[in-house]
Structure formats: C-alpha cells, structure tokens
PDB file of C-alpha atoms in Angstrom:
ATOM      1  CA  MET A  41      -3.355  -4.605 -73.572  1.00  0.00           C
ATOM      2  CA  PRO A  42      -6.617  -6.630 -73.642  1.00  0.00           C
ATOM      3  CA  GLN A  43      -6.987  -5.943 -69.910  1.00  0.00           C
ATOM      4  CA  LEU A  44      -6.648  -2.185 -70.454  1.00  0.00           C
ATOM      5  CA  ALA A  45      -9.172  -2.086 -73.297  1.00  0.00           C
ATOM      6  CA  PRO A  46     -12.311  -2.316 -71.073  1.00  0.00           C
ATOM      7  CA  MET A  47     -11.007   0.416 -68.764  1.00  0.00           C
ATOM      8  CA  TRP A  48     -10.286   2.632 -71.781  1.00  0.00           C
ATOM      9  CA  TRP A  49     -13.797   2.139 -73.168  1.00  0.00           C
ATOM     10  CA  VAL A  50     -15.315   2.795 -69.739  1.00  0.00           C
ATOM     11  CA  LEU A  51     -13.291   6.008 -69.467  1.00  0.00           C
ATOM     12  CA  VAL A  52     -14.362   7.123 -72.953  1.00  0.00           C
ATOM     13  CA  PHE A  53     -17.979   6.222 -72.164  1.00  0.00           C
ATOM     14  CA  MET A  54     -17.933   8.156 -68.885  1.00  0.00           C
ATOM     15  CA  CYS A  55     -16.315  11.188 -70.548  1.00  0.00           C
ATOM     16  CA  SER A  56     -18.823  11.224 -73.406  1.00  0.00           C
ATOM     17  CA  TRP A  57     -21.703  10.746 -70.933  1.00  0.00           C
ATOM     18  CA  GLY A  58     -20.380  13.610 -68.803  1.00  0.00           C
ATOM     19  CA  VAL A  59     -20.158  15.882 -71.830  1.00  0.00           C
ATOM     20  CA  PHE A  60     -23.695  14.894 -72.863  1.00  0.00           C
ATOM     21  CA  ILE A  61     -25.058  15.669 -69.370  1.00  0.00           C
ATOM     22  CA  SER A  62     -23.161  18.982 -69.279  1.00  0.00           C
ATOM     23  CA  VAL A  63     -24.555  20.058 -72.666  1.00  0.00           C
ATOM     24  CA  THR A  64     -28.059  18.977 -71.653  1.00  0.00           C
ATOM     25  CA  VAL A  65     -27.882  20.924 -68.361  1.00  0.00           C
ATOM     26  CA  VAL A  66     -26.508  24.018 -70.112  1.00  0.00           C
ATOM     27  CA  LEU A  67     -29.247  23.896 -72.775  1.00  0.00           C
ATOM     28  CA  TRP A  68     -31.928  23.246 -70.121  1.00  0.00           C
ATOM     29  CA  TRP A  69     -30.763  26.182 -67.973  1.00  0.00           C
ATOM     30  CA  GLY A  70     -30.469  28.368 -71.097  1.00  0.00           C
ATOM     31  CA  LEU A  71     -34.021  27.578 -72.241  1.00  0.00           C
ATOM     32  CA  ARG A  72     -35.334  27.979 -68.694  1.00  0.00           C
ATOM     33  CA  GLY A  73     -33.426  31.235 -68.113  1.00  0.00           C
ATOM     34  CA  CYS A  74     -34.615  32.954 -71.304  1.00  0.00           C
ATOM     35  CA  PRO A  75     -38.199  33.687 -70.078  1.00  0.00           C
ATOM     36  CA  TYR A  76     -36.840  35.030 -66.776  1.00  0.00           C
ATOM     37  CA  GLN A  77     -34.420  37.326 -68.592  1.00  0.00           C
ATOM     38  CA  PHE A  78     -37.161  38.599 -70.876  1.00  0.00           C
ATOM     39  CA  LYS A  79     -39.473  39.113 -67.891  1.00  0.00           C
ATOM     40  CA  TYR A  80     -36.836  41.077 -65.976  1.00  0.00           C
ATOM     41  CA  SER A  81     -35.837  43.149 -69.031  1.00  0.00           C
ATOM     42  CA  ALA A  82     -39.476  43.863 -69.950  1.00  0.00           C
ATOM     43  CA  GLY A  83     -40.605  44.520 -66.379  1.00  0.00           C
TER      44      GLY A  83
END
C-alpha cells in the first residue's frame, strides 16, 4: 500500500490539474469569444 500511495496522489494531482486547465481554457475562450459574438450580432 505505501508504494501505491505516491502513484495515487500523482494521479489525483494530474486529474485536478487537468480539470483546472480545462476550466481556465473554457473561461478564457468564453471571455475572448464574447466580444466577437457581440461584434457579429451588432454588425
């Protein structure tokens, strides 16, 4: 079990980091896409 603990924490860390990056990319694209949508809808 002690040998599996580091791998488990690494897996949890990678998963949480992946979720954080995904949320950041989605929010970044959402904030970046809003002006373009408004420009296209207004123009």
